Coordinates of N, CA and C in Angstrom, one line a residue:
K8 N -36.9 -14.6 73.4 CA -37.9 -13.8 74.1 C -39.2 -14.6 74.2
D9 N -39.6 -15.3 73.1 CA -40.8 -16.1 73.2 C -40.7 -17.1 74.2
R10 N -39.6 -17.8 74.3 CA -39.4 -18.8 75.3 C -39.5 -18.3 76.7
E11 N -38.9 -17.1 77.0 CA -39.1 -16.5 78.3 C -40.5 -16.2 78.6
N12 N -41.3 -15.7 77.6 CA -42.7 -15.4 77.8 C -43.6 -16.6 78.0
L13 N -43.2 -17.7 77.3 CA -44.1 -18.9 77.3 C -43.7 -20.0 78.3
M14 N -42.5 -19.9 78.9 CA -42.1 -21.0 79.7 C -43.1 -21.4 80.8
F15 N -43.7 -20.5 81.5 CA -44.6 -20.8 82.6 C -45.9 -21.3 82.0
I16 N -46.4 -20.8 80.9 CA -47.6 -21.4 80.3 C -47.3 -22.8 79.8
D17 N -46.1 -23.0 79.3 CA -45.7 -24.4 78.8 C -45.9 -25.3 80.0
V18 N -45.4 -25.0 81.2 CA -45.5 -25.8 82.3 C -46.9 -26.1 82.7
Q19 N -47.7 -25.0 82.8 CA -49.1 -25.1 83.2 C -50.0 -25.9 82.2
A20 N -49.7 -25.7 80.9 CA -50.6 -26.2 79.8 C -50.1 -27.6 79.4
R21 N -48.8 -27.9 79.5 CA -48.3 -29.2 79.1 C -48.1 -30.2 80.2
G22 N -47.9 -29.6 81.4 CA -47.7 -30.4 82.6 C -46.3 -30.9 82.8
Y23 N -45.4 -30.2 82.2 CA -44.0 -30.5 82.4 C -43.1 -29.3 82.1
Y24 N -41.9 -29.2 82.6 CA -41.0 -28.2 82.3 C -40.4 -28.5 80.9
P25 N -40.4 -27.5 80.0 CA -39.8 -27.8 78.7 C -38.3 -27.9 78.8
S26 N -37.7 -28.6 77.9 CA -36.3 -28.9 77.9 C -35.4 -27.6 78.0
Y27 N -35.9 -26.6 77.3 CA -35.1 -25.3 77.3 C -35.1 -24.7 78.7
S28 N -36.0 -25.0 79.6 CA -36.0 -24.4 80.9 C -34.8 -24.7 81.7
Q29 N -34.3 -25.9 81.5 CA -33.1 -26.3 82.2 C -31.9 -25.4 82.0
R30 N -31.7 -24.9 80.8 CA -30.7 -24.0 80.5 C -30.9 -22.6 81.2
V31 N -32.2 -22.2 81.1 CA -32.6 -20.9 81.8 C -32.3 -21.0 83.3
F32 N -32.7 -22.1 83.9 CA -32.5 -22.3 85.4 C -30.9 -22.3 85.7
K33 N -30.2 -23.0 84.8 CA -28.7 -23.1 85.1 C -28.1 -21.7 85.0
E34 N -28.4 -21.0 83.9 CA -27.8 -19.7 83.7 C -28.2 -18.7 84.7
K35 N -29.4 -18.8 85.3 CA -29.9 -17.9 86.3 C -29.6 -18.4 87.8
D36 N -29.0 -19.6 87.8 CA -28.7 -20.2 89.1 C -29.9 -20.4 89.9
I37 N -30.9 -21.0 89.3 CA -32.2 -21.3 89.9 C -32.3 -22.8 90.2
H38 N -32.6 -23.1 91.4 CA -32.7 -24.5 91.8 C -34.2 -24.7 92.4
L39 N -34.9 -25.5 91.7 CA -36.3 -25.7 92.1 C -36.4 -26.8 93.2
D40 N -37.3 -26.5 94.1 CA -37.4 -27.4 95.3 C -38.5 -28.4 94.9
I41 N -38.1 -29.4 94.1 CA -39.1 -30.5 93.6 C -38.9 -31.7 94.5
H42 N -40.1 -32.2 95.0 CA -40.1 -33.4 95.8 C -40.6 -34.6 95.1
D43 N -40.4 -35.8 95.6 CA -40.9 -37.0 95.0 C -42.4 -36.8 94.7
G44 N -42.8 -37.1 93.5 CA -44.2 -37.1 93.1 C -44.7 -35.8 92.6
D45 N -43.9 -34.7 92.8 CA -44.3 -33.4 92.3 C -44.5 -33.3 90.7
L46 N -43.5 -33.9 90.0 CA -43.6 -33.9 88.6 C -44.7 -34.7 88.0
E47 N -45.0 -35.8 88.7 CA -46.1 -36.7 88.3 C -47.5 -35.9 88.5
I48 N -47.6 -35.2 89.6 CA -48.8 -34.4 89.8 C -49.0 -33.3 88.8
L49 N -47.9 -32.6 88.5 CA -47.9 -31.6 87.5 C -48.3 -32.1 86.1
K50 N -47.8 -33.3 85.8 CA -48.2 -33.9 84.5 C -49.6 -34.4 84.5
Q51 N -50.1 -34.8 85.6 CA -51.5 -35.3 85.7 C -52.6 -34.2 85.6
Y52 N -52.2 -33.0 86.0 CA -53.2 -31.9 86.1 C -52.8 -30.6 85.4
P53 N -52.6 -30.7 84.1 CA -52.4 -29.4 83.3 C -53.7 -28.6 83.3
V54 N -53.6 -27.4 83.0 CA -54.8 -26.5 83.0 C -55.7 -26.9 81.8
D55 N -57.0 -26.6 81.9 CA -57.9 -26.9 80.9 C -58.0 -25.8 79.8
F56 N -57.6 -24.6 80.2 CA -57.7 -23.4 79.3 C -56.5 -22.5 79.6
I57 N -56.3 -21.6 78.7 CA -55.3 -20.6 78.8 C -55.9 -19.2 78.9
S58 N -55.7 -18.5 80.0 CA -56.2 -17.1 80.1 C -55.0 -16.2 80.2
F59 N -55.2 -15.0 79.6 CA -54.1 -14.0 79.5 C -54.6 -12.6 79.4
S60 N -53.8 -11.7 79.7 CA -54.1 -10.3 79.5 C -53.3 -9.8 78.2
Y61 N -54.0 -8.9 77.4 CA -53.3 -8.4 76.3 C -53.6 -6.9 76.2
Y62 N -52.6 -6.1 76.3 CA -52.7 -4.7 76.1 C -51.8 -4.2 74.9
Q63 N -50.7 -4.8 74.7 CA -49.8 -4.4 73.7 C -48.9 -5.5 73.2
S64 N -48.4 -5.3 72.0 CA -47.3 -6.2 71.5 C -46.0 -5.7 72.0
R65 N -45.0 -6.5 71.9 CA -43.6 -6.1 72.3 C -42.7 -6.6 71.2
C66 N -41.6 -5.8 71.0 CA -40.6 -6.1 70.1 C -39.3 -6.2 70.9
A67 N -38.4 -7.0 70.3 CA -37.0 -7.2 70.9 C -36.0 -6.9 69.8
S68 N -34.8 -6.5 70.2 CA -33.7 -6.3 69.3 C -32.4 -6.5 70.0
A69 N -31.4 -7.0 69.2 CA -30.1 -7.1 69.7 C -29.3 -5.8 69.6
N70 N -29.9 -4.8 69.0 CA -29.3 -3.5 68.8 C -29.6 -2.6 70.0
P71 N -28.6 -2.3 70.9 CA -28.9 -1.6 72.1 C -29.3 -0.1 71.8
K72 N -29.1 0.3 70.6 CA -29.5 1.7 70.3 C -30.9 1.9 69.8
M73 N -31.7 0.8 69.8 CA -33.1 1.0 69.4 C -33.8 1.7 70.5
G74 N -34.8 2.5 70.1 CA -35.6 3.3 71.0 C -36.5 2.4 71.8
M75 N -36.8 2.7 73.0 CA -37.7 1.9 73.9 C -39.0 2.6 74.0
T76 N -40.0 1.8 74.3 CA -41.4 2.3 74.6 C -41.4 3.1 75.9
D77 N -42.4 3.9 76.1 CA -42.6 4.6 77.3 C -43.5 3.9 78.2
G78 N -43.9 2.7 77.9 CA -44.9 2.0 78.7 C -44.5 1.9 80.2
N79 N -45.5 1.9 81.1 CA -45.2 2.0 82.5 C -45.1 0.6 83.1
V80 N -45.3 -0.5 82.4 CA -45.2 -1.8 82.9 C -44.0 -2.6 82.4
V81 N -44.1 -2.9 81.1 CA -43.0 -3.7 80.5 C -42.5 -2.9 79.3
K82 N -41.2 -2.5 79.4 CA -40.6 -1.8 78.2 C -40.2 -2.7 77.1
S83 N -40.3 -2.3 75.9 CA -39.8 -3.0 74.8 C -39.3 -2.1 73.7
V84 N -38.8 -2.6 72.7 CA -38.3 -1.8 71.5 C -39.5 -1.2 70.9
K85 N -39.4 0.1 70.5 CA -40.5 0.7 69.8 C -40.7 0.1 68.4
N86 N -41.9 -0.1 68.1 CA -42.3 -0.4 66.7 C -42.7 0.9 66.0
P87 N -42.0 1.4 65.0 CA -42.3 2.7 64.4 C -43.6 2.7 63.6
Y88 N -44.2 1.5 63.4 CA -45.4 1.5 62.6 C -46.7 1.5 63.5
L89 N -46.6 1.6 64.8 CA -47.7 1.5 65.7 C -48.0 2.8 66.4
Q90 N -49.2 3.1 66.6 CA -49.6 4.2 67.4 C -49.4 3.8 68.9
T91 N -49.3 4.8 69.8 CA -49.2 4.5 71.2 C -50.3 5.2 72.0
S92 N -50.7 4.6 73.1 CA -51.7 5.2 74.0 C -51.0 6.4 74.7
D93 N -51.9 7.1 75.5 CA -51.4 8.2 76.3 C -50.3 7.7 77.3
W94 N -50.2 6.5 77.6 CA -49.3 5.9 78.6 C -48.1 5.3 77.9
G95 N -48.0 5.4 76.5 CA -46.8 4.9 75.8 C -46.9 3.4 75.4
W96 N -48.1 2.8 75.6 CA -48.3 1.4 75.2 C -48.6 1.4 73.7
Q97 N -48.0 0.5 73.0 CA -48.2 0.3 71.6 C -49.6 -0.3 71.3
I98 N -50.3 0.3 70.4 CA -51.7 -0.2 70.1 C -51.5 -1.1 68.9
D99 N -51.8 -2.4 69.1 CA -51.6 -3.4 68.1 C -52.6 -4.5 68.0
P100 N -53.8 -4.3 67.4 CA -54.7 -5.4 67.4 C -54.2 -6.6 66.5
L101 N -53.4 -6.4 65.5 CA -52.8 -7.5 64.8 C -52.0 -8.3 65.7
G102 N -51.3 -7.7 66.6 CA -50.5 -8.4 67.6 C -51.4 -9.4 68.5
L103 N -52.6 -8.9 68.8 CA -53.5 -9.8 69.5 C -53.9 -11.0 68.7
R104 N -54.1 -10.8 67.4 CA -54.4 -11.9 66.5 C -53.3 -12.9 66.4
I105 N -52.1 -12.4 66.3 CA -50.9 -13.2 66.2 C -50.7 -14.0 67.5
T106 N -50.9 -13.3 68.7 CA -50.8 -14.0 70.0 C -51.8 -15.1 70.1
L107 N -53.1 -14.8 69.7 CA -54.1 -15.9 69.8 C -53.8 -17.1 68.9
N108 N -53.3 -16.8 67.7 CA -52.9 -17.9 66.8 C -51.8 -18.7 67.4
A109 N -50.8 -18.0 67.9 CA -49.6 -18.7 68.4 C -49.9 -19.5 69.7
L110 N -50.7 -19.0 70.6 CA -51.1 -19.8 71.8 C -52.0 -21.0 71.4
Y111 N -52.9 -20.8 70.5 CA -53.8 -21.9 70.1 C -52.9 -23.0 69.4
D112 N -52.1 -22.6 68.5 CA -51.2 -23.5 67.7 C -50.3 -24.3 68.7
R113 N -49.9 -23.7 69.7 CA -48.9 -24.3 70.7 C -49.6 -25.2 71.6
Y114 N -50.8 -24.9 72.1 CA -51.5 -25.6 73.2 C -52.8 -26.3 72.8
Q115 N -53.5 -25.9 71.8 CA -54.8 -26.4 71.4 C -55.7 -26.5 72.6
K116 N -55.8 -25.4 73.3 CA -56.7 -25.3 74.5 C -57.6 -24.0 74.3
P117 N -58.7 -24.0 74.9 CA -59.5 -22.8 74.8 C -58.8 -21.6 75.4
L118 N -58.9 -20.4 74.8 CA -58.2 -19.2 75.2 C -59.2 -18.2 75.7
F119 N -58.9 -17.5 76.8 CA -59.7 -16.5 77.4 C -58.8 -15.2 77.6
I120 N -59.3 -14.1 77.0 CA -58.6 -12.9 77.3 C -59.3 -12.3 78.5
V121 N -58.5 -12.2 79.6 CA -59.1 -11.7 80.9 C -59.0 -10.2 81.1
E122 N -58.0 -9.6 80.4 CA -57.9 -8.1 80.4 C -57.5 -7.6 79.1
N123 N -58.1 -6.5 78.7 CA -57.8 -5.8 77.5 C -58.5 -4.5 77.5
G124 N -57.8 -3.4 77.1 CA -58.5 -2.1 77.1 C -57.5 -1.0 76.8
L125 N -58.0 0.2 76.8 CA -57.2 1.3 76.5 C -57.2 2.4 77.6
G126 N -56.1 2.6 78.2 CA -56.0 3.7 79.2 C -55.8 5.0 78.4
A127 N -56.5 6.0 78.8 CA -56.4 7.3 78.1 C -56.7 8.4 79.1
K128 N -56.3 9.6 78.8 CA -56.5 10.8 79.6 C -57.9 11.4 79.1
D129 N -59.0 10.8 79.6 CA -60.3 11.3 79.2 C -60.6 12.7 79.6
E130 N -61.3 13.4 78.8 CA -61.7 14.8 79.1 C -63.2 14.7 79.4
I131 N -63.6 15.2 80.5 CA -65.0 15.3 80.9 C -65.6 16.5 80.3
A132 N -66.7 16.4 79.5 CA -67.4 17.6 79.0 C -68.2 18.3 80.1
E133 N -68.6 19.5 79.7 CA -69.4 20.3 80.7 C -70.6 19.5 81.2
D134 N -71.2 18.7 80.4 CA -72.4 18.0 80.8 C -72.1 16.7 81.5
G135 N -70.8 16.4 81.7 CA -70.4 15.2 82.5 C -70.1 14.0 81.6
S136 N -70.3 14.2 80.3 CA -70.1 13.0 79.4 C -68.6 13.0 79.0
I137 N -68.3 11.8 78.5 CA -66.9 11.6 77.9 C -67.1 11.1 76.5
S138 N -66.5 11.8 75.6 CA -66.5 11.3 74.2 C -65.2 10.5 74.0
D139 N -65.4 9.2 73.9 CA -64.2 8.3 73.9 C -64.2 7.4 72.6
D140 N -64.4 8.1 71.5 CA -64.4 7.3 70.2 C -63.0 6.6 70.0
Y141 N -61.9 7.1 70.6 CA -60.6 6.4 70.5 C -60.7 5.1 71.2
R142 N -61.4 5.0 72.3 CA -61.5 3.7 73.1 C -62.4 2.8 72.3
I143 N -63.5 3.3 71.8 CA -64.4 2.5 71.0 C -63.7 1.9 69.8
D144 N -62.9 2.7 69.1 CA -62.1 2.2 68.0 C -61.1 1.1 68.4
Y145 N -60.4 1.4 69.5 CA -59.5 0.4 70.1 C -60.2 -1.0 70.3
L146 N -61.3 -0.9 71.0 CA -62.0 -2.2 71.3 C -62.5 -2.8 70.0
R147 N -63.1 -2.0 69.1 CA -63.6 -2.6 67.8 C -62.5 -3.3 67.1
E148 N -61.3 -2.7 67.0 CA -60.2 -3.3 66.2 C -59.7 -4.6 66.9
H149 N -59.7 -4.6 68.3 CA -59.2 -5.8 69.0 C -60.3 -6.9 68.9
I150 N -61.5 -6.6 68.9 CA -62.6 -7.6 68.8 C -62.5 -8.1 67.3
K151 N -62.3 -7.3 66.4 CA -62.1 -7.8 65.0 C -60.9 -8.7 64.9
A152 N -59.8 -8.4 65.6 CA -58.7 -9.3 65.6 C -59.0 -10.6 66.2
M153 N -59.8 -10.6 67.2 CA -60.2 -11.9 67.8 C -61.1 -12.7 66.8
K154 N -62.0 -12.1 66.1 CA -62.8 -12.7 65.1 C -61.9 -13.3 64.0
D155 N -60.9 -12.5 63.6 CA -60.0 -13.0 62.5 C -59.2 -14.2 63.0
A156 N -58.8 -14.2 64.3 CA -58.0 -15.3 64.8 C -58.9 -16.6 64.9
I157 N -60.2 -16.4 65.2 CA -61.1 -17.6 65.3 C -61.2 -18.1 63.8
E158 N -61.3 -17.3 62.8 CA -61.4 -17.7 61.5 C -60.1 -18.4 61.0
D159 N -59.0 -17.9 61.5 CA -57.7 -18.5 61.2 C -57.7 -20.0 61.6

């Protein structure tokens, strides 16, 4: 699963298709339309930084009886130790720290989180305000995870 998730970043950050991609392409009957000079250009111009969105961690299992998340974007195996948002997304600041460490260890390039946040069914008070301490807690814990990853 990690290879599936990282293959395209591998190409962009390293400037070449990783060896394991050949098996993926073969198994999925994918044939790239690569012309003379394309691979040299790819190698010459890898990205300078990695940007990514992080909303939740995901788990995988070979056991088909494992429960799945209710997330509305990408489903994964439920982690029973995590809380979920109103939309079924697992809330996992430690997962953000692990992701940041893994990406930096793999690519040694600056990392930018371009999206992160908590969707919730906010209730508007009579005065028009929204008390969203749950969102503040979510952001606080994710910012702390970023700080921990920097210290790592």
